[in-house]
Structure formats: structure tokens, C-alpha cells
């Protein structure tokens, strides 16, 4: 059975309660399916912000993209996430990651574990949440083998990056096949998500590569434009590209950035 598309957007600028709630209403009206909050020191705490969003919306789902699992003990996270799910009438989708910013661990006065230890803790947290909050969908985002194995075996939504650390010709296909093998029989139940890093900001059809370049500073513009997370052309062209991603890779979930809202609203309109 072919999955329907779902579109989410990350909210990064929170200036006040009123501004956040106005923005949330508008994004819901534009047709976004999920509103995501990040989890970084120096940014608003995601759970209070999501609770404020829940108070003024009714259909859009609420999520994190993604919580740093290393910041949390499972029982305390389950308590807080469960409260947000309750107060939003069951609209929470909990995104988790292993954490990667050493400076944030140090600022939080927490030890910075090894990569293996961080993924082990992510698996521990995910297992606890699945047992204690079974109705809350869990997204795990990342690119490495061990993290994607945990995601394939434990999560409901797999967040893919489209990065190419191995120099593979089609890195997205390789990662999807890796997830398929790790998931086994549960693969068909998984939702595959791609985080979009660049779209056109005007009628030129040329994407703004500034964000993508921050994550891949050594690549040429040509190499950046070839990345799956970079979308070019008109809204109709982009919609056709996403249809191709569904047919080729099974991707049906796409997360845009806040700066992409105007373009992505037009893309969403192509599907509805």
C-alpha cells in the first residue's frame, strides 16, 4: 500500500508566546502535518513550547527534531513527553538523536560519552519509551550504521540525512537498503523521513545552499545540488521530485526548515 505524504517543519525562532502561537496557527493552516522543535542549549525548551502550540492548534501533530537522548533519563523523559501527549490530545511524535555537540554536554555539566556509548543510551531510552508510552510514535534521525540499526529495530519513523560520507554513488539508496536489512519484517511499517536543507527562495528555481554548505563545507555547488536534501525548480517540479523519492526510495515524510515555509506551502498545495 502506498503511503500518503507527510510534511513537517522545524520551528527555530521563538520570540514570545503570542508570536509562537500565531506562527503555529499559520503553519497548521498552510497544511503542514507536523511542527517540530529542536533541542539545543540556548534555544527554547521544546516541551513547554510544544504545550503552548498545542493550546492553539487542533489537527497538526507536534514533535521534536530531535531530542538529545544523552540529556535525559528515560523515566523523567517519559513523564514529560507523556504530559505533552496528554495536553495535546495524543498529537505528540517524539524525535530522538544520540547527541553530537560536545560543547552542549560540557555546558550542561554532563560527561561527553563515546559515540558507542551515546548510541547505547539512545537505544536504552527508546526501549523504555516504547514500553511506557506505546502510543507515542518515535522518530530516530541519523546516518551511522549503529544508530540506523537501533532506529530500524525500535523506532516508527526513520530520519535520513541524505549525506554521503562513504563516497557512494547513491547514498540514499544505500542507507534505505541498510535500514531494510536491519528492520527485517517490520520494514513495511516504517515511515522514512528526509530532512530538507535547501529549496529555492524565489522564482528562479535555484535553491539557497547556505544551510547545506554549513554541513558540507568542502563540497562544490554542483555536488551540493546533487544531494537528495537539496530541491530545485518550481513547486510543481519539487512535488514531482518528491513523488520520485517515494517511488524510488519509499520516502513519504519530509521535514523543511522554517526559512522554507513559503516555498513548501506551495509544494504542499500541489498534493492537496
PDB file of C-alpha atoms in Angstrom:
ATOM      1  CA  UNK A   1       0.000   0.000   0.000  1.00  0.00           C
ATOM      2  CA  UNK A   2       1.361   3.432  -0.965  1.00  0.00           C
ATOM      3  CA  UNK A   3       1.758   5.796   1.982  1.00  0.00           C
ATOM      4  CA  UNK A   4       0.441   9.343   1.843  1.00  0.00           C
ATOM      5  CA  UNK A   5       2.957  12.165   2.072  1.00  0.00           C
ATOM      6  CA  UNK A   6       3.503  13.984   5.348  1.00  0.00           C
ATOM      7  CA  UNK A   7       5.222  17.341   5.640  1.00  0.00           C
ATOM      8  CA  UNK A   8       6.792  18.778   8.762  1.00  0.00           C
ATOM      9  CA  UNK A   9       8.633  21.996   9.529  1.00  0.00           C
ATOM     10  CA  UNK A  10      11.156  22.879  12.187  1.00  0.00           C
ATOM     11  CA  UNK A  11      10.445  25.981  14.270  1.00  0.00           C
ATOM     12  CA  UNK A  12      13.640  27.678  15.442  1.00  0.00           C
ATOM     13  CA  UNK A  13      12.711  31.295  16.178  1.00  0.00           C
ATOM     14  CA  UNK A  14      10.571  31.688  19.310  1.00  0.00           C
ATOM     15  CA  UNK A  15      10.364  35.363  20.317  1.00  0.00           C
ATOM     16  CA  UNK A  16       7.266  35.266  22.518  1.00  0.00           C
ATOM     17  CA  UNK A  17       4.250  33.110  23.334  1.00  0.00           C
ATOM     18  CA  UNK A  18       1.998  35.180  21.100  1.00  0.00           C
ATOM     19  CA  UNK A  19       4.432  35.076  18.176  1.00  0.00           C
ATOM     20  CA  UNK A  20       4.926  31.318  18.553  1.00  0.00           C
ATOM     21  CA  UNK A  21       1.200  30.636  18.711  1.00  0.00           C
ATOM     22  CA  UNK A  22       0.455  32.873  15.729  1.00  0.00           C
ATOM     23  CA  UNK A  23       3.136  31.063  13.754  1.00  0.00           C
ATOM     24  CA  UNK A  24       1.764  27.657  14.750  1.00  0.00           C
ATOM     25  CA  UNK A  25      -1.766  28.585  13.627  1.00  0.00           C
ATOM     26  CA  UNK A  26      -0.439  29.789  10.285  1.00  0.00           C
ATOM     27  CA  UNK A  27       1.652  26.647   9.693  1.00  0.00           C
ATOM     28  CA  UNK A  28      -1.356  24.468  10.507  1.00  0.00           C
ATOM     29  CA  UNK A  29      -3.464  26.479   8.050  1.00  0.00           C
ATOM     30  CA  UNK A  30      -0.781  26.105   5.355  1.00  0.00           C
ATOM     31  CA  UNK A  31      -1.159  22.337   5.539  1.00  0.00           C
ATOM     32  CA  UNK A  32       1.903  21.174   7.440  1.00  0.00           C
ATOM     33  CA  UNK A  33       1.275  17.863   9.191  1.00  0.00           C
ATOM     34  CA  UNK A  34       3.857  18.151  11.998  1.00  0.00           C
ATOM     35  CA  UNK A  35       5.549  21.070  13.771  1.00  0.00           C
ATOM     36  CA  UNK A  36       8.992  20.270  15.182  1.00  0.00           C
ATOM     37  CA  UNK A  37      11.066  21.937  17.891  1.00  0.00           C
ATOM     38  CA  UNK A  38      14.835  21.324  18.149  1.00  0.00           C
ATOM     39  CA  UNK A  39      16.697  20.523  21.385  1.00  0.00           C
ATOM     40  CA  UNK A  40      19.749  22.735  21.882  1.00  0.00           C
ATOM     41  CA  UNK A  41      21.020  24.739  24.810  1.00  0.00           C
ATOM     42  CA  UNK A  42      20.390  28.377  24.059  1.00  0.00           C
ATOM     43  CA  UNK A  43      17.114  27.548  22.280  1.00  0.00           C
ATOM     44  CA  UNK A  44      13.675  27.334  23.935  1.00  0.00           C
ATOM     45  CA  UNK A  45      12.959  24.139  25.858  1.00  0.00           C
ATOM     46  CA  UNK A  46      10.922  22.018  23.428  1.00  0.00           C
ATOM     47  CA  UNK A  47       8.235  20.620  25.737  1.00  0.00           C
ATOM     48  CA  UNK A  48       6.929  23.948  27.133  1.00  0.00           C
ATOM     49  CA  UNK A  49       6.957  25.407  23.615  1.00  0.00           C
ATOM     50  CA  UNK A  50       5.033  22.432  22.226  1.00  0.00           C
ATOM     51  CA  UNK A  51       2.478  22.745  25.024  1.00  0.00           C
ATOM     52  CA  UNK A  52       1.904  26.381  24.043  1.00  0.00           C
ATOM     53  CA  UNK A  53       1.467  25.286  20.418  1.00  0.00           C
ATOM     54  CA  UNK A  54      -0.981  22.551  21.424  1.00  0.00           C
ATOM     55  CA  UNK A  55      -3.211  25.113  23.123  1.00  0.00           C
ATOM     56  CA  UNK A  56      -3.969  26.970  19.863  1.00  0.00           C
ATOM     57  CA  UNK A  57      -3.953  24.154  17.276  1.00  0.00           C
ATOM     58  CA  UNK A  58      -6.198  21.160  16.769  1.00  0.00           C
ATOM     59  CA  UNK A  59      -5.000  18.909  13.951  1.00  0.00           C
ATOM     60  CA  UNK A  60      -1.281  19.457  13.385  1.00  0.00           C
ATOM     61  CA  UNK A  61       0.933  16.960  15.172  1.00  0.00           C
ATOM     62  CA  UNK A  62       3.733  18.099  17.487  1.00  0.00           C
ATOM     63  CA  UNK A  63       7.246  16.763  17.552  1.00  0.00           C
ATOM     64  CA  UNK A  64      10.901  17.159  18.404  1.00  0.00           C
ATOM     65  CA  UNK A  65      13.631  17.044  15.787  1.00  0.00           C
ATOM     66  CA  UNK A  66      15.446  15.823  17.668  1.00  0.00           C
ATOM     67  CA  UNK A  67      15.880  15.470  21.411  1.00  0.00           C
ATOM     68  CA  UNK A  68      19.430  14.782  22.543  1.00  0.00           C
ATOM     69  CA  UNK A  69      18.845  11.470  24.323  1.00  0.00           C
ATOM     70  CA  UNK A  70      22.032  11.985  26.339  1.00  0.00           C
ATOM     71  CA  UNK A  71      20.384  14.859  28.205  1.00  0.00           C
ATOM     72  CA  UNK A  72      17.624  12.657  29.623  1.00  0.00           C
ATOM     73  CA  UNK A  73      16.944   9.792  31.999  1.00  0.00           C
ATOM     74  CA  UNK A  74      14.227   7.555  30.481  1.00  0.00           C
ATOM     75  CA  UNK A  75      11.659   7.773  33.295  1.00  0.00           C
ATOM     76  CA  UNK A  76      11.862  11.577  33.506  1.00  0.00           C
ATOM     77  CA  UNK A  77      11.648  11.926  29.739  1.00  0.00           C
ATOM     78  CA  UNK A  78       8.643   9.595  29.645  1.00  0.00           C
ATOM     79  CA  UNK A  79       6.910  11.707  32.306  1.00  0.00           C
ATOM     80  CA  UNK A  80       7.434  14.970  30.412  1.00  0.00           C
ATOM     81  CA  UNK A  81       6.643  13.536  26.977  1.00  0.00           C
ATOM     82  CA  UNK A  82       3.543  11.828  28.348  1.00  0.00           C
ATOM     83  CA  UNK A  83       2.301  15.136  29.748  1.00  0.00           C
ATOM     84  CA  UNK A  84       2.723  16.864  26.368  1.00  0.00           C
ATOM     85  CA  UNK A  85       0.939  13.995  24.647  1.00  0.00           C
ATOM     86  CA  UNK A  86      -1.927  14.234  27.141  1.00  0.00           C
ATOM     87  CA  UNK A  87      -2.237  18.022  26.852  1.00  0.00           C
ATOM     88  CA  UNK A  88      -2.184  17.846  23.040  1.00  0.00           C
ATOM     89  CA  UNK A  89      -4.866  15.129  22.898  1.00  0.00           C
ATOM     90  CA  UNK A  90      -2.438  12.494  21.645  1.00  0.00           C
ATOM     91  CA  UNK A  91      -0.606  14.540  18.982  1.00  0.00           C
ATOM     92  CA  UNK A  92       2.999  14.070  20.130  1.00  0.00           C
ATOM     93  CA  UNK A  93       5.656  12.460  17.916  1.00  0.00           C
ATOM     94  CA  UNK A  94       8.939  12.152  19.779  1.00  0.00           C
ATOM     95  CA  UNK A  95      12.119  12.574  17.740  1.00  0.00           C
ATOM     96  CA  UNK A  96      15.365  11.322  19.289  1.00  0.00           C
ATOM     97  CA  UNK A  97      19.041  11.500  18.412  1.00  0.00           C
ATOM     98  CA  UNK A  98      22.249  10.353  20.059  1.00  0.00           C
ATOM     99  CA  UNK A  99      23.637  13.876  20.573  1.00  0.00           C
ATOM    100  CA  UNK A 100      26.796  15.110  18.912  1.00  0.00           C
ATOM    101  CA  UNK A 101      27.706  18.592  20.180  1.00  0.00           C
ATOM    102  CA  UNK A 102      30.426  18.163  22.811  1.00  0.00           C
ATOM    103  CA  UNK A 103      30.133  21.804  23.905  1.00  0.00           C
ATOM    104  CA  UNK A 104      26.474  21.324  24.855  1.00  0.00           C
ATOM    105  CA  UNK A 105      27.276  18.328  27.069  1.00  0.00           C
ATOM    106  CA  UNK A 106      30.002  20.397  28.739  1.00  0.00           C
ATOM    107  CA  UNK A 107      27.670  23.372  29.213  1.00  0.00           C
ATOM    108  CA  UNK A 108      25.110  21.034  30.800  1.00  0.00           C
ATOM    109  CA  UNK A 109      27.865  19.695  33.105  1.00  0.00           C
ATOM    110  CA  UNK A 110      27.441  16.223  31.662  1.00  0.00           C
ATOM    111  CA  UNK A 111      30.224  13.874  30.566  1.00  0.00           C
ATOM    112  CA  UNK A 112      30.607  13.513  26.809  1.00  0.00           C
ATOM    113  CA  UNK A 113      30.380   9.762  26.149  1.00  0.00           C
ATOM    114  CA  UNK A 114      31.916   7.943  23.210  1.00  0.00           C
ATOM    115  CA  UNK A 115      29.849   7.519  20.051  1.00  0.00           C
ATOM    116  CA  UNK A 116      29.117   3.912  21.004  1.00  0.00           C
ATOM    117  CA  UNK A 117      28.001   4.907  24.486  1.00  0.00           C
ATOM    118  CA  UNK A 118      25.744   7.647  23.112  1.00  0.00           C
ATOM    119  CA  UNK A 119      24.007   5.213  20.753  1.00  0.00           C
ATOM    120  CA  UNK A 120      23.708   2.628  23.542  1.00  0.00           C
ATOM    121  CA  UNK A 121      21.970   5.220  25.698  1.00  0.00           C
ATOM    122  CA  UNK A 122      19.691   6.180  22.811  1.00  0.00           C
ATOM    123  CA  UNK A 123      18.666   2.530  22.481  1.00  0.00           C
ATOM    124  CA  UNK A 124      18.047   2.305  26.237  1.00  0.00           C
ATOM    125  CA  UNK A 125      15.879   5.441  26.211  1.00  0.00           C
ATOM    126  CA  UNK A 126      13.944   4.288  23.146  1.00  0.00           C
ATOM    127  CA  UNK A 127      13.250   0.850  24.611  1.00  0.00           C
ATOM    128  CA  UNK A 128      11.927   2.431  27.823  1.00  0.00           C
ATOM    129  CA  UNK A 129       9.702   4.861  25.953  1.00  0.00           C
ATOM    130  CA  UNK A 130       8.224   2.137  23.746  1.00  0.00           C
ATOM    131  CA  UNK A 131       7.304   0.211  26.900  1.00  0.00           C
ATOM    132  CA  UNK A 132       5.869   3.142  28.846  1.00  0.00           C
ATOM    133  CA  UNK A 133       4.457   5.384  26.074  1.00  0.00           C
ATOM    134  CA  UNK A 134       3.483   2.833  23.423  1.00  0.00           C
ATOM    135  CA  UNK A 135       1.042   5.168  21.668  1.00  0.00           C
ATOM    136  CA  UNK A 136       3.654   7.912  21.030  1.00  0.00           C
ATOM    137  CA  UNK A 137       5.424   7.427  17.679  1.00  0.00           C
ATOM    138  CA  UNK A 138       9.203   7.662  17.903  1.00  0.00           C
ATOM    139  CA  UNK A 139      11.440   9.135  15.221  1.00  0.00           C
ATOM    140  CA  UNK A 140      15.172   8.438  15.297  1.00  0.00           C
ATOM    141  CA  UNK A 141      17.337  10.530  12.977  1.00  0.00           C
ATOM    142  CA  UNK A 142      20.929   9.950  11.932  1.00  0.00           C
ATOM    143  CA  UNK A 143      23.192   8.341   9.387  1.00  0.00           C
ATOM    144  CA  UNK A 144      25.610   5.910  11.048  1.00  0.00           C
ATOM    145  CA  UNK A 145      25.265   2.146  10.929  1.00  0.00           C
ATOM    146  CA  UNK A 146      24.736   1.549  14.659  1.00  0.00           C
ATOM    147  CA  UNK A 147      22.257   4.391  15.055  1.00  0.00           C
ATOM    148  CA  UNK A 148      20.253   3.345  11.999  1.00  0.00           C
ATOM    149  CA  UNK A 149      20.209  -0.240  13.291  1.00  0.00           C
ATOM    150  CA  UNK A 150      18.625   0.976  16.532  1.00  0.00           C
ATOM    151  CA  UNK A 151      16.195   3.104  14.534  1.00  0.00           C
ATOM    152  CA  UNK A 152      15.244   0.233  12.231  1.00  0.00           C
ATOM    153  CA  UNK A 153      14.602  -2.109  15.145  1.00  0.00           C
ATOM    154  CA  UNK A 154      12.981   0.288  17.632  1.00  0.00           C
ATOM    155  CA  UNK A 155      11.570   3.441  16.004  1.00  0.00           C
ATOM    156  CA  UNK A 156       8.438   4.140  13.979  1.00  0.00           C
ATOM    157  CA  UNK A 157       9.944   6.868  11.778  1.00  0.00           C
ATOM    158  CA  UNK A 158      13.483   6.859  10.386  1.00  0.00           C
ATOM    159  CA  UNK A 159      15.056  10.276   9.831  1.00  0.00           C
ATOM    160  CA  UNK A 160      17.565  10.112   6.976  1.00  0.00           C
ATOM    161  CA  UNK A 161      20.028  12.859   6.115  1.00  0.00           C
ATOM    162  CA  UNK A 162      20.981  12.083   2.516  1.00  0.00           C
ATOM    163  CA  UNK A 163      24.648  12.638   3.416  1.00  0.00           C
ATOM    164  CA  UNK A 164      27.384  10.744   1.613  1.00  0.00           C
ATOM    165  CA  UNK A 165      30.287  10.071   3.976  1.00  0.00           C
ATOM    166  CA  UNK A 166      31.362   6.959   2.093  1.00  0.00           C
ATOM    167  CA  UNK A 167      31.520   8.400  -1.414  1.00  0.00           C
ATOM    168  CA  UNK A 168      28.750   6.038  -2.590  1.00  0.00           C
ATOM    169  CA  UNK A 169      27.068   6.785  -5.912  1.00  0.00           C
ATOM    170  CA  UNK A 170      23.538   6.767  -4.459  1.00  0.00           C
ATOM    171  CA  UNK A 171      23.959   7.181  -0.685  1.00  0.00           C
ATOM    172  CA  UNK A 172      20.230   7.456  -0.021  1.00  0.00           C
ATOM    173  CA  UNK A 173      19.502   4.126  -1.705  1.00  0.00           C
ATOM    174  CA  UNK A 174      22.335   2.520   0.252  1.00  0.00           C
ATOM    175  CA  UNK A 175      21.017   3.832   3.579  1.00  0.00           C
ATOM    176  CA  UNK A 176      17.441   2.763   2.809  1.00  0.00           C
ATOM    177  CA  UNK A 177      18.636  -0.736   1.958  1.00  0.00           C
ATOM    178  CA  UNK A 178      20.663  -0.797   5.170  1.00  0.00           C
ATOM    179  CA  UNK A 179      17.527   0.097   7.142  1.00  0.00           C
ATOM    180  CA  UNK A 180      15.534  -2.525   5.241  1.00  0.00           C
ATOM    181  CA  UNK A 181      18.018  -5.253   6.163  1.00  0.00           C
ATOM    182  CA  UNK A 182      18.199  -4.151   9.816  1.00  0.00           C
ATOM    183  CA  UNK A 183      14.413  -3.844  10.177  1.00  0.00           C
ATOM    184  CA  UNK A 184      13.518  -7.210   8.694  1.00  0.00           C
ATOM    185  CA  UNK A 185       9.789  -7.907   8.774  1.00  0.00           C
ATOM    186  CA  UNK A 186       8.940  -4.538  10.337  1.00  0.00           C
ATOM    187  CA  UNK A 187      10.354  -2.500   7.434  1.00  0.00           C
ATOM    188  CA  UNK A 188       6.983  -2.076   5.704  1.00  0.00           C
ATOM    189  CA  UNK A 189       5.584  -0.471   8.859  1.00  0.00           C
ATOM    190  CA  UNK A 190       8.297   2.199   8.998  1.00  0.00           C
ATOM    191  CA  UNK A 191       7.912   5.753   7.749  1.00  0.00           C
ATOM    192  CA  UNK A 192      11.019   7.085   6.004  1.00  0.00           C
ATOM    193  CA  UNK A 193      11.754  10.778   6.520  1.00  0.00           C
ATOM    194  CA  UNK A 194      14.231  13.083   4.806  1.00  0.00           C
ATOM    195  CA  UNK A 195      15.352  16.406   6.275  1.00  0.00           C
ATOM    196  CA  UNK A 196      15.413  19.035   3.507  1.00  0.00           C
ATOM    197  CA  UNK A 197      18.258  21.558   3.739  1.00  0.00           C
ATOM    198  CA  UNK A 198      17.761  23.752   0.645  1.00  0.00           C
ATOM    199  CA  UNK A 199      14.915  24.936  -1.589  1.00  0.00           C
ATOM    200  CA  UNK A 200      14.538  27.961  -3.892  1.00  0.00           C
ATOM    201  CA  UNK A 201      13.702  31.168  -2.070  1.00  0.00           C
ATOM    202  CA  UNK A 202      12.419  32.971  -5.192  1.00  0.00           C
ATOM    203  CA  UNK A 203      11.064  32.207  -8.673  1.00  0.00           C
ATOM    204  CA  UNK A 204      14.497  31.336 -10.085  1.00  0.00           C
ATOM    205  CA  UNK A 205      14.192  27.674  -9.111  1.00  0.00           C
ATOM    206  CA  UNK A 206      17.746  27.814  -7.719  1.00  0.00           C
ATOM    207  CA  UNK A 207      17.997  26.618  -4.088  1.00  0.00           C
ATOM    208  CA  UNK A 208      19.644  28.636  -1.361  1.00  0.00           C
ATOM    209  CA  UNK A 209      22.632  26.456  -0.410  1.00  0.00           C
ATOM    210  CA  UNK A 210      23.810  28.344   2.675  1.00  0.00           C
ATOM    211  CA  UNK A 211      22.472  25.850   5.218  1.00  0.00           C
ATOM    212  CA  UNK A 212      23.596  22.815   3.209  1.00  0.00           C
ATOM    213  CA  UNK A 213      27.084  24.295   2.836  1.00  0.00           C
ATOM    214  CA  UNK A 214      27.393  24.597   6.615  1.00  0.00           C
ATOM    215  CA  UNK A 215      27.133  20.812   6.896  1.00  0.00           C
ATOM    216  CA  UNK A 216      29.265  20.051   3.829  1.00  0.00           C
ATOM    217  CA  UNK A 217      31.745  22.938   3.510  1.00  0.00           C
ATOM    218  CA  UNK A 218      34.183  21.061   1.259  1.00  0.00           C
ATOM    219  CA  UNK A 219      31.701  20.179  -1.492  1.00  0.00           C
ATOM    220  CA  UNK A 220      31.278  22.167  -4.682  1.00  0.00           C
ATOM    221  CA  UNK A 221      27.971  23.787  -5.626  1.00  0.00           C
ATOM    222  CA  UNK A 222      27.472  21.037  -8.205  1.00  0.00           C
ATOM    223  CA  UNK A 223      27.939  18.360  -5.555  1.00  0.00           C
ATOM    224  CA  UNK A 224      25.598  20.154  -3.163  1.00  0.00           C
ATOM    225  CA  UNK A 225      22.904  20.473  -5.836  1.00  0.00           C
ATOM    226  CA  UNK A 226      23.072  16.709  -6.397  1.00  0.00           C
ATOM    227  CA  UNK A 227      22.240  15.920  -2.757  1.00  0.00           C
ATOM    228  CA  UNK A 228      18.736  14.477  -2.192  1.00  0.00           C
ATOM    229  CA  UNK A 229      18.112  17.012   0.577  1.00  0.00           C
ATOM    230  CA  UNK A 230      18.543  19.881  -1.904  1.00  0.00           C
ATOM    231  CA  UNK A 231      15.433  20.589  -4.004  1.00  0.00           C
ATOM    232  CA  UNK A 232      15.437  22.678  -7.195  1.00  0.00           C
ATOM    233  CA  UNK A 233      12.846  24.057  -9.617  1.00  0.00           C
ATOM    234  CA  UNK A 234       9.278  25.288  -9.294  1.00  0.00           C
ATOM    235  CA  UNK A 235       6.893  23.995  -6.612  1.00  0.00           C
ATOM    236  CA  UNK A 236       5.467  21.607  -9.211  1.00  0.00           C
ATOM    237  CA  UNK A 237       8.987  20.414 -10.085  1.00  0.00           C
ATOM    238  CA  UNK A 238       9.723  19.827  -6.416  1.00  0.00           C
ATOM    239  CA  UNK A 239       6.453  17.926  -5.968  1.00  0.00           C
ATOM    240  CA  UNK A 240       7.424  15.694  -8.882  1.00  0.00           C
ATOM    241  CA  UNK A 241      10.845  15.149  -7.302  1.00  0.00           C
ATOM    242  CA  UNK A 242       9.229  14.073  -4.038  1.00  0.00           C
ATOM    243  CA  UNK A 243       6.934  11.690  -5.911  1.00  0.00           C
ATOM    244  CA  UNK A 244      10.066  10.230  -7.454  1.00  0.00           C
ATOM    245  CA  UNK A 245      11.610   9.838  -3.996  1.00  0.00           C
ATOM    246  CA  UNK A 246       8.554   7.876  -2.888  1.00  0.00           C
ATOM    247  CA  UNK A 247       8.714   5.609  -5.922  1.00  0.00           C
ATOM    248  CA  UNK A 248      12.494   5.101  -5.814  1.00  0.00           C
ATOM    249  CA  UNK A 249      13.296   5.093  -2.103  1.00  0.00           C
ATOM    250  CA  UNK A 250       9.975   4.761  -0.271  1.00  0.00           C
ATOM    251  CA  UNK A 251      10.328   8.232   1.269  1.00  0.00           C
ATOM    252  CA  UNK A 252       6.996   9.759   2.217  1.00  0.00           C
ATOM    253  CA  UNK A 253       7.905  12.159   5.035  1.00  0.00           C
ATOM    254  CA  UNK A 254       9.821  15.403   4.540  1.00  0.00           C
ATOM    255  CA  UNK A 255      10.999  17.940   7.096  1.00  0.00           C
ATOM    256  CA  UNK A 256      11.527  21.508   5.893  1.00  0.00           C
ATOM    257  CA  UNK A 257      13.272  24.324   7.706  1.00  0.00           C
ATOM    258  CA  UNK A 258      11.484  27.441   8.914  1.00  0.00           C
ATOM    259  CA  UNK A 259      13.058  29.507   6.115  1.00  0.00           C
ATOM    260  CA  UNK A 260      11.471  27.120   3.580  1.00  0.00           C
ATOM    261  CA  UNK A 261       7.864  27.710   4.663  1.00  0.00           C
ATOM    262  CA  UNK A 262       6.728  29.904   1.778  1.00  0.00           C
ATOM    263  CA  UNK A 263       8.112  27.558  -0.885  1.00  0.00           C
ATOM    264  CA  UNK A 264       6.991  24.387   0.858  1.00  0.00           C
ATOM    265  CA  UNK A 265       3.457  25.700   1.322  1.00  0.00           C
ATOM    266  CA  UNK A 266       3.230  25.867  -2.475  1.00  0.00           C
ATOM    267  CA  UNK A 267       4.662  22.353  -2.745  1.00  0.00           C
ATOM    268  CA  UNK A 268       2.088  21.042  -0.276  1.00  0.00           C
ATOM    269  CA  UNK A 269      -0.662  22.673  -2.355  1.00  0.00           C
ATOM    270  CA  UNK A 270       0.458  20.555  -5.307  1.00  0.00           C
ATOM    271  CA  UNK A 271      -0.526  17.441  -3.349  1.00  0.00           C
ATOM    272  CA  UNK A 272      -3.800  18.691  -1.882  1.00  0.00           C
TER     273      UNK A 272
END
